[in-house]
PDB file of N, CA and C in Angstrom:
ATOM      1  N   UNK E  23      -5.100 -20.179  18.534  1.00 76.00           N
ATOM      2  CA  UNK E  23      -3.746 -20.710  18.591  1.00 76.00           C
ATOM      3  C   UNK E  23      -3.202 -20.878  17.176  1.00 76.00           C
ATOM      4  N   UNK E  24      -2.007 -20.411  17.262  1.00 85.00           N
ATOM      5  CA  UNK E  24      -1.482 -20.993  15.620  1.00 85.00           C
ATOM      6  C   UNK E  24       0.063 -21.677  15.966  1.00 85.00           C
ATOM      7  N   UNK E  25      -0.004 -23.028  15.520  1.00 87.00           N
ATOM      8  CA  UNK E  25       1.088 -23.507  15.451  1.00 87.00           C
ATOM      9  C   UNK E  25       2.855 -23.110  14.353  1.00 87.00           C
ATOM     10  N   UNK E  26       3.517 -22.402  15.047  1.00 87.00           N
ATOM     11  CA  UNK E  26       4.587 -22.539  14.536  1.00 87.00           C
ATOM     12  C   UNK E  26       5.551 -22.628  14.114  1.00 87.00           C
ATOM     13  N   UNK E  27       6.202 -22.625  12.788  1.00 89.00           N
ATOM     14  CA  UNK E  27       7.515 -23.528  12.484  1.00 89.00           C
ATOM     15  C   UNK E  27       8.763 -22.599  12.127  1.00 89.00           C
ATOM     16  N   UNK E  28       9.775 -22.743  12.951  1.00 90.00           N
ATOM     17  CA  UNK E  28      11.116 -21.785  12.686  1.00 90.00           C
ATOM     18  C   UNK E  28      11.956 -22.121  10.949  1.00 90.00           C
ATOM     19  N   UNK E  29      11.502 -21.000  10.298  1.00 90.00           N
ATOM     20  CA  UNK E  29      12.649 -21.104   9.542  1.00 90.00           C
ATOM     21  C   UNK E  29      14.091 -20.468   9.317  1.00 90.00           C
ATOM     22  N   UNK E  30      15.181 -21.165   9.899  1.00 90.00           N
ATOM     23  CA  UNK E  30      16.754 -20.394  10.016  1.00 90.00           C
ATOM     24  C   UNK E  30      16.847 -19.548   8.758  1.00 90.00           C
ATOM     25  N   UNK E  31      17.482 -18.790   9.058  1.00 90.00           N
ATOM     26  CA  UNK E  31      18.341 -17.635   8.048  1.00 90.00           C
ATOM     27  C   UNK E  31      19.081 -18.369   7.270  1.00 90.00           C
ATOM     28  N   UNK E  32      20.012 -17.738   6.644  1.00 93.00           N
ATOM     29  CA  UNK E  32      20.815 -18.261   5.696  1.00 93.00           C
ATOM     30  C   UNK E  32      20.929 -17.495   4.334  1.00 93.00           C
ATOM     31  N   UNK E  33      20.395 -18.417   3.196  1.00 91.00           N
ATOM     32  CA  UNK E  33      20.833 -17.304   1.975  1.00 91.00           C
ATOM     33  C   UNK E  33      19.722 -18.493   0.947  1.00 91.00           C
ATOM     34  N   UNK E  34      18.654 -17.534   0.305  1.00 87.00           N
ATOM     35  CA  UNK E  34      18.024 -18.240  -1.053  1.00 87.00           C
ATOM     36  C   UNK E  34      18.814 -18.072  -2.254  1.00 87.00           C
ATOM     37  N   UNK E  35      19.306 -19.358  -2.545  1.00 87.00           N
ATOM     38  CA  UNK E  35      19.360 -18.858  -4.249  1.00 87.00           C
ATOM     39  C   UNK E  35      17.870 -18.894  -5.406  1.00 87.00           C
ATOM     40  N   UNK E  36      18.044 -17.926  -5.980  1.00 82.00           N
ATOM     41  CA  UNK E  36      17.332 -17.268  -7.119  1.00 82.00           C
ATOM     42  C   UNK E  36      17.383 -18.031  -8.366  1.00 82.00           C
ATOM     43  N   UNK E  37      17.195 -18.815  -9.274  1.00 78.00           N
ATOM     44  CA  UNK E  37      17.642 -18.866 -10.575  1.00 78.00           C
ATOM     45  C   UNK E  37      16.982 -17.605 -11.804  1.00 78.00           C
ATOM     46  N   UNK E  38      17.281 -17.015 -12.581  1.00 72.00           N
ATOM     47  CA  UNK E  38      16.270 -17.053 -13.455  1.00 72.00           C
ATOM     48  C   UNK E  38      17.213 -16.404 -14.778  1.00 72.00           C
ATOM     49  N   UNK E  39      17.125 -15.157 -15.266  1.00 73.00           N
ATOM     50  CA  UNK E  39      18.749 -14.896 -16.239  1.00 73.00           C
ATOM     51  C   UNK E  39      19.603 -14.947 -15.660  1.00 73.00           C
ATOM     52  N   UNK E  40      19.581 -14.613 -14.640  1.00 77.00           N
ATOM     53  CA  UNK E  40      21.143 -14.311 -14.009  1.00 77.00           C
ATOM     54  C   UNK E  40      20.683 -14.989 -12.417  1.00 77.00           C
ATOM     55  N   UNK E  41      21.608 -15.995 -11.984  1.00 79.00           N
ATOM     56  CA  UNK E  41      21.537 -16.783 -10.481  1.00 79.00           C
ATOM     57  C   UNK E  41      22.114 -15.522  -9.441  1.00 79.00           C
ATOM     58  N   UNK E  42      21.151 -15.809  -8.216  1.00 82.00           N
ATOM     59  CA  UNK E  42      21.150 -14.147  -7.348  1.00 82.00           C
ATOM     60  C   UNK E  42      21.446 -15.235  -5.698  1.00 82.00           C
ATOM     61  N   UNK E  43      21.823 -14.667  -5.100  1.00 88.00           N
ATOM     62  CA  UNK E  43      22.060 -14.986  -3.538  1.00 88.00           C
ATOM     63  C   UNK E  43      21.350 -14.013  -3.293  1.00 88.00           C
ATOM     64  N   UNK E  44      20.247 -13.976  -2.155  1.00 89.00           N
ATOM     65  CA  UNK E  44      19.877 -13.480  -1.386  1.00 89.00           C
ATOM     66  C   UNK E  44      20.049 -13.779   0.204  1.00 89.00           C
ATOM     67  N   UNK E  45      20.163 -12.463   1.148  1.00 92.00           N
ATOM     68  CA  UNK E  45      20.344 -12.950   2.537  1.00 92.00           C
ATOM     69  C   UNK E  45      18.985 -13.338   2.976  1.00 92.00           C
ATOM     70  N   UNK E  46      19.061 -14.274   3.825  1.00 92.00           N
ATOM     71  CA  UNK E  46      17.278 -14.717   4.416  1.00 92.00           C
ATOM     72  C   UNK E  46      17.856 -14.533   5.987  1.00 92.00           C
ATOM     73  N   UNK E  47      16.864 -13.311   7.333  1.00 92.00           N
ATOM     74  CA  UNK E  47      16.870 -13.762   8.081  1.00 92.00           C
ATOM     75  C   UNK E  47      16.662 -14.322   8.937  1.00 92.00           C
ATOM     76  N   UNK E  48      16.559 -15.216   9.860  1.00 90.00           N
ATOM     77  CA  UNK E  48      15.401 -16.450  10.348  1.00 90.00           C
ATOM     78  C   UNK E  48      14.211 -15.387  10.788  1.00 90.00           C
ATOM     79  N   UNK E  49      12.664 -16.656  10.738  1.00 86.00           N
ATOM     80  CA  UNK E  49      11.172 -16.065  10.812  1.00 86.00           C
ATOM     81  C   UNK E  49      10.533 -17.126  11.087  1.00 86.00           C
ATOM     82  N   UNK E  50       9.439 -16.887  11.465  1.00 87.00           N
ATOM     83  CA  UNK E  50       8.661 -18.029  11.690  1.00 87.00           C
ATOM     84  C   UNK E  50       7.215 -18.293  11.174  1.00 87.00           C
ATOM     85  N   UNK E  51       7.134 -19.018  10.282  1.00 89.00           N
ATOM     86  CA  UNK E  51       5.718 -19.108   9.057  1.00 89.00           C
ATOM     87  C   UNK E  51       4.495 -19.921  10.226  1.00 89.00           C
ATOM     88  N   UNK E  52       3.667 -19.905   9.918  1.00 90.00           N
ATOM     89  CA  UNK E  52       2.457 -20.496  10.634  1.00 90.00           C
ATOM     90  C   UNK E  52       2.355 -21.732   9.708  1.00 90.00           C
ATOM     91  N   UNK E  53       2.055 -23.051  10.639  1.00 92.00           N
ATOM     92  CA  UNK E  53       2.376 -24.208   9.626  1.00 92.00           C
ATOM     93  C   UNK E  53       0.964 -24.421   8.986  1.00 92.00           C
ATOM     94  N   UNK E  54      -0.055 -23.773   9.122  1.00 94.00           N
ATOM     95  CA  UNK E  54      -1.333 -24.164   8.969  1.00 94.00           C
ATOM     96  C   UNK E  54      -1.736 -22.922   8.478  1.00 94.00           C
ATOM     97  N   UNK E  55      -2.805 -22.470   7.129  1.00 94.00           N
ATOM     98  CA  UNK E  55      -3.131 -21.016   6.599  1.00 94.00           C
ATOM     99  C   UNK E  55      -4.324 -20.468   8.016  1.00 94.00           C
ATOM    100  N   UNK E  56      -4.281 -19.231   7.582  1.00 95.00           N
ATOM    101  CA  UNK E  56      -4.926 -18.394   8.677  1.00 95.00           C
ATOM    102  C   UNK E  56      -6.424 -18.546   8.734  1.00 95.00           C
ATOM    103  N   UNK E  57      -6.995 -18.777  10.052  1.00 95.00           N
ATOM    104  CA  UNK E  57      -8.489 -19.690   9.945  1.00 95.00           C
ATOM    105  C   UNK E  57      -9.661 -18.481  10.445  1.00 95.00           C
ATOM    106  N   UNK E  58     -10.467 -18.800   9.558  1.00 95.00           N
ATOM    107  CA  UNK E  58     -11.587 -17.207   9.796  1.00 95.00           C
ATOM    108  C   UNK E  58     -11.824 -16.793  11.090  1.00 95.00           C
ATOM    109  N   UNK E  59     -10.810 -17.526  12.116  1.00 95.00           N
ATOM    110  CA  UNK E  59     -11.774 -17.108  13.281  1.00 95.00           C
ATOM    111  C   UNK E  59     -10.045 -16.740  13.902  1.00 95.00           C
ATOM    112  N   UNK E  60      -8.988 -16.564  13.568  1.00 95.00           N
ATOM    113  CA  UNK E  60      -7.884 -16.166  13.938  1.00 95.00           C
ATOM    114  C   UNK E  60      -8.190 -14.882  12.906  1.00 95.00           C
ATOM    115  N   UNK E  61      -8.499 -14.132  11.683  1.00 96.00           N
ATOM    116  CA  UNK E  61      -8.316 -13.362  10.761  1.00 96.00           C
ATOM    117  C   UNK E  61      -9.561 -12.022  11.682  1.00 96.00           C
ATOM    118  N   UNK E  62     -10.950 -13.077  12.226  1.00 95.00           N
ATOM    119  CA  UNK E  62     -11.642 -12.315  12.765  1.00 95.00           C
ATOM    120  C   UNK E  62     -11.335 -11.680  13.835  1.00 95.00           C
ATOM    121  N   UNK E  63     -10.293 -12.144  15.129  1.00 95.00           N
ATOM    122  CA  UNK E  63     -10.067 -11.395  16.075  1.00 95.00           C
ATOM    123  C   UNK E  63      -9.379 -10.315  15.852  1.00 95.00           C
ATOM    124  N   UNK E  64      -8.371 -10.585  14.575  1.00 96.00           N
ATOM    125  CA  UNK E  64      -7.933  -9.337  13.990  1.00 96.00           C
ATOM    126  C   UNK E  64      -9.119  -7.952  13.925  1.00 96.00           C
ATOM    127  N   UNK E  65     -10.332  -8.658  12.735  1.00 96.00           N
ATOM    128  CA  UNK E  65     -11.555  -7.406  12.639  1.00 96.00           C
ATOM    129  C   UNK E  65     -11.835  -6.944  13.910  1.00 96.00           C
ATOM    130  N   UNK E  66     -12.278  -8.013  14.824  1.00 96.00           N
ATOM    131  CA  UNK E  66     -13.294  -7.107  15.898  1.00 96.00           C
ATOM    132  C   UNK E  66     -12.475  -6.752  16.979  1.00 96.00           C
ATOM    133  N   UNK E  67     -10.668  -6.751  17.379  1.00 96.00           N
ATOM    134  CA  UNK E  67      -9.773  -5.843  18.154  1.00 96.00           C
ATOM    135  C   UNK E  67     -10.274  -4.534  18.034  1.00 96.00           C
ATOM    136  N   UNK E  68     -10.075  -3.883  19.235  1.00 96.00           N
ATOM    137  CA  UNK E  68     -10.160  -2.709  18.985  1.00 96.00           C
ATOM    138  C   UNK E  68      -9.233  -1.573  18.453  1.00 96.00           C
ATOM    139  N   UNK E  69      -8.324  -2.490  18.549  1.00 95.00           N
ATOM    140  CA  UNK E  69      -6.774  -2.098  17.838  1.00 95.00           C
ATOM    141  C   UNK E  69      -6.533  -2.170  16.334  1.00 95.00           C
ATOM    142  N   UNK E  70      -7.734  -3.812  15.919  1.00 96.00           N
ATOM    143  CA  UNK E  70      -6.896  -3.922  14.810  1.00 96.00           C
ATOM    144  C   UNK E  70      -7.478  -3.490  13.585  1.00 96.00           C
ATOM    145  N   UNK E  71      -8.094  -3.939  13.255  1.00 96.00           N
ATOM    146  CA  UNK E  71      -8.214  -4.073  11.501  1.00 96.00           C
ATOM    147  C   UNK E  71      -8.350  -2.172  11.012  1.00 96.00           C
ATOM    148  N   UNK E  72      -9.202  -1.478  12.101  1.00 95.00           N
ATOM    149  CA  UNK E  72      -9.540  -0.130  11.831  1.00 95.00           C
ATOM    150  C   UNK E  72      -8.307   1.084  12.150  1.00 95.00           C
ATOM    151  N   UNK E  73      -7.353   0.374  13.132  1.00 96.00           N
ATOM    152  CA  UNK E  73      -6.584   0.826  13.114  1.00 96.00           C
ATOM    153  C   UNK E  73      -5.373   1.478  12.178  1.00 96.00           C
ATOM    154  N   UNK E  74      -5.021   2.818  12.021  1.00 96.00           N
ATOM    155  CA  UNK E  74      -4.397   3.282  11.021  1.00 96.00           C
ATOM    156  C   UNK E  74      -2.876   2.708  11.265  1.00 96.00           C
ATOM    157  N   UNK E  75      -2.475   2.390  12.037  1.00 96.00           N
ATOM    158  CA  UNK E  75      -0.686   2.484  12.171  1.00 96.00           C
ATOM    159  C   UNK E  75      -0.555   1.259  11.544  1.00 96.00           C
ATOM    160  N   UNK E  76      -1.611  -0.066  11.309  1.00 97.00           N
ATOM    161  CA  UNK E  76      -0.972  -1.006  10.947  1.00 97.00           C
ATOM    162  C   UNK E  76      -1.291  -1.269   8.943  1.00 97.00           C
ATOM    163  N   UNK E  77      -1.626  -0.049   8.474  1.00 97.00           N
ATOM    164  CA  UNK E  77      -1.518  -0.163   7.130  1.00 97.00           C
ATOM    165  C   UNK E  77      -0.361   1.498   6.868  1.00 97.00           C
ATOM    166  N   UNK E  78      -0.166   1.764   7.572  1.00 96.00           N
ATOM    167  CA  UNK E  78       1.232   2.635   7.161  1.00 96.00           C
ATOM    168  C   UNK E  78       1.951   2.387   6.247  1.00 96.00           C
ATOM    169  N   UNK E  79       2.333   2.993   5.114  1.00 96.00           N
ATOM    170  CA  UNK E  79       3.256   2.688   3.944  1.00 96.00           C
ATOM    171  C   UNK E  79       2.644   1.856   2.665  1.00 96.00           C
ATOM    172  N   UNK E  80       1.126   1.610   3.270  1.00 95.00           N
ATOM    173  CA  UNK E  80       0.598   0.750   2.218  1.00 95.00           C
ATOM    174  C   UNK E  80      -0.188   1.468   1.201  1.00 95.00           C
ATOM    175  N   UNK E  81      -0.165   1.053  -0.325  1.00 93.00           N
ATOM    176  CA  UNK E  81      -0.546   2.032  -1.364  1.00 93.00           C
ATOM    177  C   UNK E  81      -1.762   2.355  -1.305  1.00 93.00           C
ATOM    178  N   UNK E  82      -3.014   1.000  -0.506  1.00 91.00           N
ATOM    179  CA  UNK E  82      -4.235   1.066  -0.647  1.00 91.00           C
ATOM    180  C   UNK E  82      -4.496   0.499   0.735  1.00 91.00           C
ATOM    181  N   UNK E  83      -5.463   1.251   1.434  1.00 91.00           N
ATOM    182  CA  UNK E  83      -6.046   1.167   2.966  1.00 91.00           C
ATOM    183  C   UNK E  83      -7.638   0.971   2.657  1.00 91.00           C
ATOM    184  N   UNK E  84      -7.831  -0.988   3.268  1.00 88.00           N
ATOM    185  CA  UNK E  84      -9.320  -0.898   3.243  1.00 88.00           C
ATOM    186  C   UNK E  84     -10.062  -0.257   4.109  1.00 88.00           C
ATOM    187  N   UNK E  85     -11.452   0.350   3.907  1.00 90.00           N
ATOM    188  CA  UNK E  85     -12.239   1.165   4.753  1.00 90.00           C
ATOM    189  C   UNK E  85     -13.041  -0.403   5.730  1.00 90.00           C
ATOM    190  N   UNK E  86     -13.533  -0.921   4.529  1.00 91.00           N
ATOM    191  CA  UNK E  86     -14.416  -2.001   5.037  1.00 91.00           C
ATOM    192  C   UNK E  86     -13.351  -3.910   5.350  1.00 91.00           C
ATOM    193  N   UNK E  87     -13.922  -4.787   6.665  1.00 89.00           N
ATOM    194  CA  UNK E  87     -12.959  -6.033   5.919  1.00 89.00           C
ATOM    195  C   UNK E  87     -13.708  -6.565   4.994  1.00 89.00           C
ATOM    196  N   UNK E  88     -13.018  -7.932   4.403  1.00 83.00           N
ATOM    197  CA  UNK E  88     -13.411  -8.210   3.141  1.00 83.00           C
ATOM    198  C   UNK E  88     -14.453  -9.227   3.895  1.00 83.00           C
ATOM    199  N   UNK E  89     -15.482  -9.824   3.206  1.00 87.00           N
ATOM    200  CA  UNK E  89     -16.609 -10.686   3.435  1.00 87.00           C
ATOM    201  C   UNK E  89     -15.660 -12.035   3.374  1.00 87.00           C
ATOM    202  N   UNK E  90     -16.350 -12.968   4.406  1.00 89.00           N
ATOM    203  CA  UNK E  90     -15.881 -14.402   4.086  1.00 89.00           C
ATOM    204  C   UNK E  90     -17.433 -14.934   3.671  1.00 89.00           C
ATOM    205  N   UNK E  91     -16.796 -15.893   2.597  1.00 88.00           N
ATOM    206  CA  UNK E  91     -18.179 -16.929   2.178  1.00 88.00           C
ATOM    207  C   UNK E  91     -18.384 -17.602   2.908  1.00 88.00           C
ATOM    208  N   UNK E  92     -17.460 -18.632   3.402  1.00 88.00           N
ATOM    209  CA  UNK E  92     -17.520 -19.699   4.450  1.00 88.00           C
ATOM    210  C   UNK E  92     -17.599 -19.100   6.288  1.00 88.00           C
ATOM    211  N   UNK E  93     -18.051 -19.032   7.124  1.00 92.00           N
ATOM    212  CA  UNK E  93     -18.140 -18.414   8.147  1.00 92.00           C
ATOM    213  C   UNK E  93     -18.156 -19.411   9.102  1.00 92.00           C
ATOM    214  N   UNK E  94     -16.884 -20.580   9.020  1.00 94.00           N
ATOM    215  CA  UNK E  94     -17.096 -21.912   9.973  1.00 94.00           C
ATOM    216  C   UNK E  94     -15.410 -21.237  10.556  1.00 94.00           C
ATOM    217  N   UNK E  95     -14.984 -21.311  11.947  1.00 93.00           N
ATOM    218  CA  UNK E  95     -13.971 -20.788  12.788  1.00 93.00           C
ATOM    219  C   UNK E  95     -12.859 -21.608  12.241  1.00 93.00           C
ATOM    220  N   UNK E  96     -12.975 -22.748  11.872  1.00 93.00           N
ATOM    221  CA  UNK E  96     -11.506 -23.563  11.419  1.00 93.00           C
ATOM    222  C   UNK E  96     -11.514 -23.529  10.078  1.00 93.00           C
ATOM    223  N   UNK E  97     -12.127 -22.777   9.271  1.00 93.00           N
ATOM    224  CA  UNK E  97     -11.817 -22.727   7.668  1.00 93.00           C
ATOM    225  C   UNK E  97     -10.821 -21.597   7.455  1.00 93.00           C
ATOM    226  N   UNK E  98     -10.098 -21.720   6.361  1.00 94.00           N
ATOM    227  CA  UNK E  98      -9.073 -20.708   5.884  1.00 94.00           C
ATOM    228  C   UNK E  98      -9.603 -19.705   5.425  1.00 94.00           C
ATOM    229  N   UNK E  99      -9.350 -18.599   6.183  1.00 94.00           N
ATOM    230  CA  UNK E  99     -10.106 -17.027   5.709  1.00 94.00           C
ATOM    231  C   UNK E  99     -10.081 -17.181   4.095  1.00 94.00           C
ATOM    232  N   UNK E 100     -10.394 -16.479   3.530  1.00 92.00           N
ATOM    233  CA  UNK E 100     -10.801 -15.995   1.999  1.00 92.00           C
ATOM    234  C   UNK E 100     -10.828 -14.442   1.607  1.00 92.00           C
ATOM    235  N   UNK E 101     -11.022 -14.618   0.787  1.00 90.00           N
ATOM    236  CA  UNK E 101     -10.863 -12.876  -0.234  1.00 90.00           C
ATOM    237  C   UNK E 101     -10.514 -11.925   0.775  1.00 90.00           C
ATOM    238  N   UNK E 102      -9.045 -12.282   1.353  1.00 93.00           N
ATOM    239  CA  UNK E 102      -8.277 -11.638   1.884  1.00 93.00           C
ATOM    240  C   UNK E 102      -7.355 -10.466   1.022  1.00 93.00           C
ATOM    241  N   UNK E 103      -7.299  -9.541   0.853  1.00 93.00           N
ATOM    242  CA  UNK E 103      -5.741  -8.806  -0.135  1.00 93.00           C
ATOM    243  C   UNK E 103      -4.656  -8.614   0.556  1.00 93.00           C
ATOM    244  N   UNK E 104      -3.715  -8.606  -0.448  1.00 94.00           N
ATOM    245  CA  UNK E 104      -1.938  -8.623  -0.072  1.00 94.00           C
ATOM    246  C   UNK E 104      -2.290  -7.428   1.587  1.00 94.00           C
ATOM    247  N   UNK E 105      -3.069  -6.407   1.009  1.00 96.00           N
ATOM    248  CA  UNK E 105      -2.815  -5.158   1.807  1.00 96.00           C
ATOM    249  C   UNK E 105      -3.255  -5.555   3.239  1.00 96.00           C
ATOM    250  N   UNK E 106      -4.501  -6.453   3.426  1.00 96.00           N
ATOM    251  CA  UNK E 106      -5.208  -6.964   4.558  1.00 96.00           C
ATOM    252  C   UNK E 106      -3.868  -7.639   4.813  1.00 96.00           C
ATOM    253  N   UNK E 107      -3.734  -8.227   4.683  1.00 95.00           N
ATOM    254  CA  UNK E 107      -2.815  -9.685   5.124  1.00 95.00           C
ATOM    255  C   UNK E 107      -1.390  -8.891   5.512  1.00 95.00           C
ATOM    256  N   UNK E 108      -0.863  -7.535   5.244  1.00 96.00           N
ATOM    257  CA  UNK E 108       0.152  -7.423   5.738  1.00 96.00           C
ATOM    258  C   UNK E 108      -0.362  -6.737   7.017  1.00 96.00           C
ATOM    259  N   UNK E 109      -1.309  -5.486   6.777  1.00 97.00           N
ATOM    260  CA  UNK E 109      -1.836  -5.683   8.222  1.00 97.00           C
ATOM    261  C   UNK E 109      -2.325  -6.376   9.066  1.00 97.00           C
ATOM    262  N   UNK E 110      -2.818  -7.248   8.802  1.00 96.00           N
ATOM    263  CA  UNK E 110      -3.051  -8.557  10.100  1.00 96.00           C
ATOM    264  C   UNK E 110      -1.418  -8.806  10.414  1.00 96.00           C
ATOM    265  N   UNK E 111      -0.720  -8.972   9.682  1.00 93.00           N
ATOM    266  CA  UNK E 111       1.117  -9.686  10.159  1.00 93.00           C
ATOM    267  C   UNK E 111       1.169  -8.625  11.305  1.00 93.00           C
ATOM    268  N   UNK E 112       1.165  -7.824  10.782  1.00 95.00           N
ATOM    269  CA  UNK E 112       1.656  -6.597  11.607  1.00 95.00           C
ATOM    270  C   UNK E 112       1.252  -6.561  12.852  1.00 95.00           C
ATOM    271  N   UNK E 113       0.247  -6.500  13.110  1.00 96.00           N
ATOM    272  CA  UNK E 113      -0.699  -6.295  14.290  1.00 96.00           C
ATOM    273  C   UNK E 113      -0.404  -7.770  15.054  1.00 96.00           C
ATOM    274  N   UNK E 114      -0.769  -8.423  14.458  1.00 92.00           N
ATOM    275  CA  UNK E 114      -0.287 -10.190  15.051  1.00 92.00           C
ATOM    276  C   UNK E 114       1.238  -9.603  15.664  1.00 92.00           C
ATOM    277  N   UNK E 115       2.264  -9.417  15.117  1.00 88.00           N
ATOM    278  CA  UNK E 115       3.721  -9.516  15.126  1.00 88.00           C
ATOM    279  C   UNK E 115       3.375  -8.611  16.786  1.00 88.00           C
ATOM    280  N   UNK E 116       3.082  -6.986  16.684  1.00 91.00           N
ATOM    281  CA  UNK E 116       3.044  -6.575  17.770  1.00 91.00           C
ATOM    282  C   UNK E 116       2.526  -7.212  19.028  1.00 91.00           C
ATOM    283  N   UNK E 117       1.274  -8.169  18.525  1.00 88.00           N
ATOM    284  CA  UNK E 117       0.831  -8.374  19.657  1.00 88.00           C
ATOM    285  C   UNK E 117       1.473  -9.892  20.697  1.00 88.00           C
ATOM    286  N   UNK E 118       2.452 -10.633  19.596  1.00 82.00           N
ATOM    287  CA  UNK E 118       2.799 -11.593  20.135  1.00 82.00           C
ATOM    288  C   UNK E 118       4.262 -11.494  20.710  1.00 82.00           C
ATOM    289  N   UNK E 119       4.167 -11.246  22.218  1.00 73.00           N
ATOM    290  CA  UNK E 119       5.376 -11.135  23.122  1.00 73.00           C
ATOM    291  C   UNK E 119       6.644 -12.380  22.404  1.00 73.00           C
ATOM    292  N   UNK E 120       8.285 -11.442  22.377  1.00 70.00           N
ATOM    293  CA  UNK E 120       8.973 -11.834  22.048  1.00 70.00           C
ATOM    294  C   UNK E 120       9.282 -13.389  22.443  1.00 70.00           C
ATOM    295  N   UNK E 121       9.204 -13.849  23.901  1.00 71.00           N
ATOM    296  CA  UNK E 121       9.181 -14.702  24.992  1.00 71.00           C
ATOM    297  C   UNK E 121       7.950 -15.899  24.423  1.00 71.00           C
ATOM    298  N   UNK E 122       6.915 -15.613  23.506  1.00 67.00           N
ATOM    299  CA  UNK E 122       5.909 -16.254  23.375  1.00 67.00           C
ATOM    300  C   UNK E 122       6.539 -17.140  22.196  1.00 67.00           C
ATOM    301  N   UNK E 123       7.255 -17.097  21.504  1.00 72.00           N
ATOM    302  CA  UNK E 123       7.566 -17.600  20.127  1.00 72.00           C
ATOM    303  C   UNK E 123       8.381 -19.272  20.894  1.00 72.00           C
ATOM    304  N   UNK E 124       7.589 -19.849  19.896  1.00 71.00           N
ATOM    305  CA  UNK E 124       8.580 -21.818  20.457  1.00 71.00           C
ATOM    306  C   UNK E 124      10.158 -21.491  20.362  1.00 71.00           C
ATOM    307  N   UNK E 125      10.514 -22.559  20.957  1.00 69.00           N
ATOM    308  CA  UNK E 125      11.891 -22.948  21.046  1.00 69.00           C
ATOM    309  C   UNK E 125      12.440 -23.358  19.631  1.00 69.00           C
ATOM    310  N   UNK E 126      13.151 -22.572  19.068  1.00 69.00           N
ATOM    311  CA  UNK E 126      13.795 -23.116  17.646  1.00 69.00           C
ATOM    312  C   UNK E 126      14.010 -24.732  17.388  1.00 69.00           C
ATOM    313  N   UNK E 127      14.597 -24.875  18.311  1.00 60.00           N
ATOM    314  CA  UNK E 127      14.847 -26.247  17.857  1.00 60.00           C
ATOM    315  C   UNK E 127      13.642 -27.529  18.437  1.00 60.00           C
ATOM    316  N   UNK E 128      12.409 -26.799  18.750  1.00 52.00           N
ATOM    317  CA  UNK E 128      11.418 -27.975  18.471  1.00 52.00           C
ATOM    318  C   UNK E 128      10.415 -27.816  17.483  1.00 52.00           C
ATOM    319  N   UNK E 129      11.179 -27.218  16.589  1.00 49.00           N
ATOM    320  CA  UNK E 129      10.127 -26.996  15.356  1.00 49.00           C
ATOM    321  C   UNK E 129       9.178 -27.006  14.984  1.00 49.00           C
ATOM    322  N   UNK E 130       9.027 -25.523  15.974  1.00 48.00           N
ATOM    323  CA  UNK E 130       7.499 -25.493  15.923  1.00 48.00           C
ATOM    324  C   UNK E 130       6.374 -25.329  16.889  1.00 48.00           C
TER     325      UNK E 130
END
C-alpha cells in the first residue's frame, strides 16, 4: 500500500538569474519514500523491472536490480538510480487503475 497526497497544478516560481513561471500539472507524490518491499514487487513482476517498454527513452538500461543492504519490507529501498526509479514510476503509473487514485480533496 502506499499512501497518497494530491498535489494541484498551478504554476512554480523559479528564482535564480532570471525569475521563471513554470506550468505545474496536478500529480500525486507518495507521502512516505518507497519501502524495499513495494520497490521489490516491482523486481520479481513479471512485467516489471526486466521488462523493456518501461526504460524506453532512457540513456542507460540496468541488466541487473541494484542490491539492497537493508532487506527489512518497511525500510526505504536504497542504491536505487534516477534510471531504476523512473522505471518503477512507470510501471507503478500503468499498473494503478485511474479509479484507484484518492479523492483530491481528502488529501491523500
Amino acid at each position: 500500500d502506499i499512501a497518497w497526497c494530491f498535489v494541484p497544478g498551478g504554476q512554480v516560481d523559479l528564482e535564480g538569474r532570471e525569475r521563471r513561471l513554470f506550468p505545474l500539472q496536478p500529480f500525486y507524490i507518495a507521502r512516505y519514500p518507497v519501502t524495499y518491499a513495494q520497490f521489490q514487487a516491482f523486481i520479481d513482476a513479471p512485467d516489471g523491472f526486466r521488462n523493456a517498454v518501461w526504460w524506453e527513452g532512457l540513456a542507460h538500461r540496468q541488466e541487473e536490480p541494484p542490491e539492497q543492504r537493508f532487506k527489512f519490507a518497511n525500510h526505504p529501498r536504497d542504491s536505487v538510480s534516477w534510471y531504476a526509479a523512473t522505471a518503477f514510476c512507470r510501471w507503478l503509473t500503468a499498473r494503478l487503475p485511474a479509479e484507484g487514485w484518492p479523492a483530491k480533496d481528502q488529501g491523500g
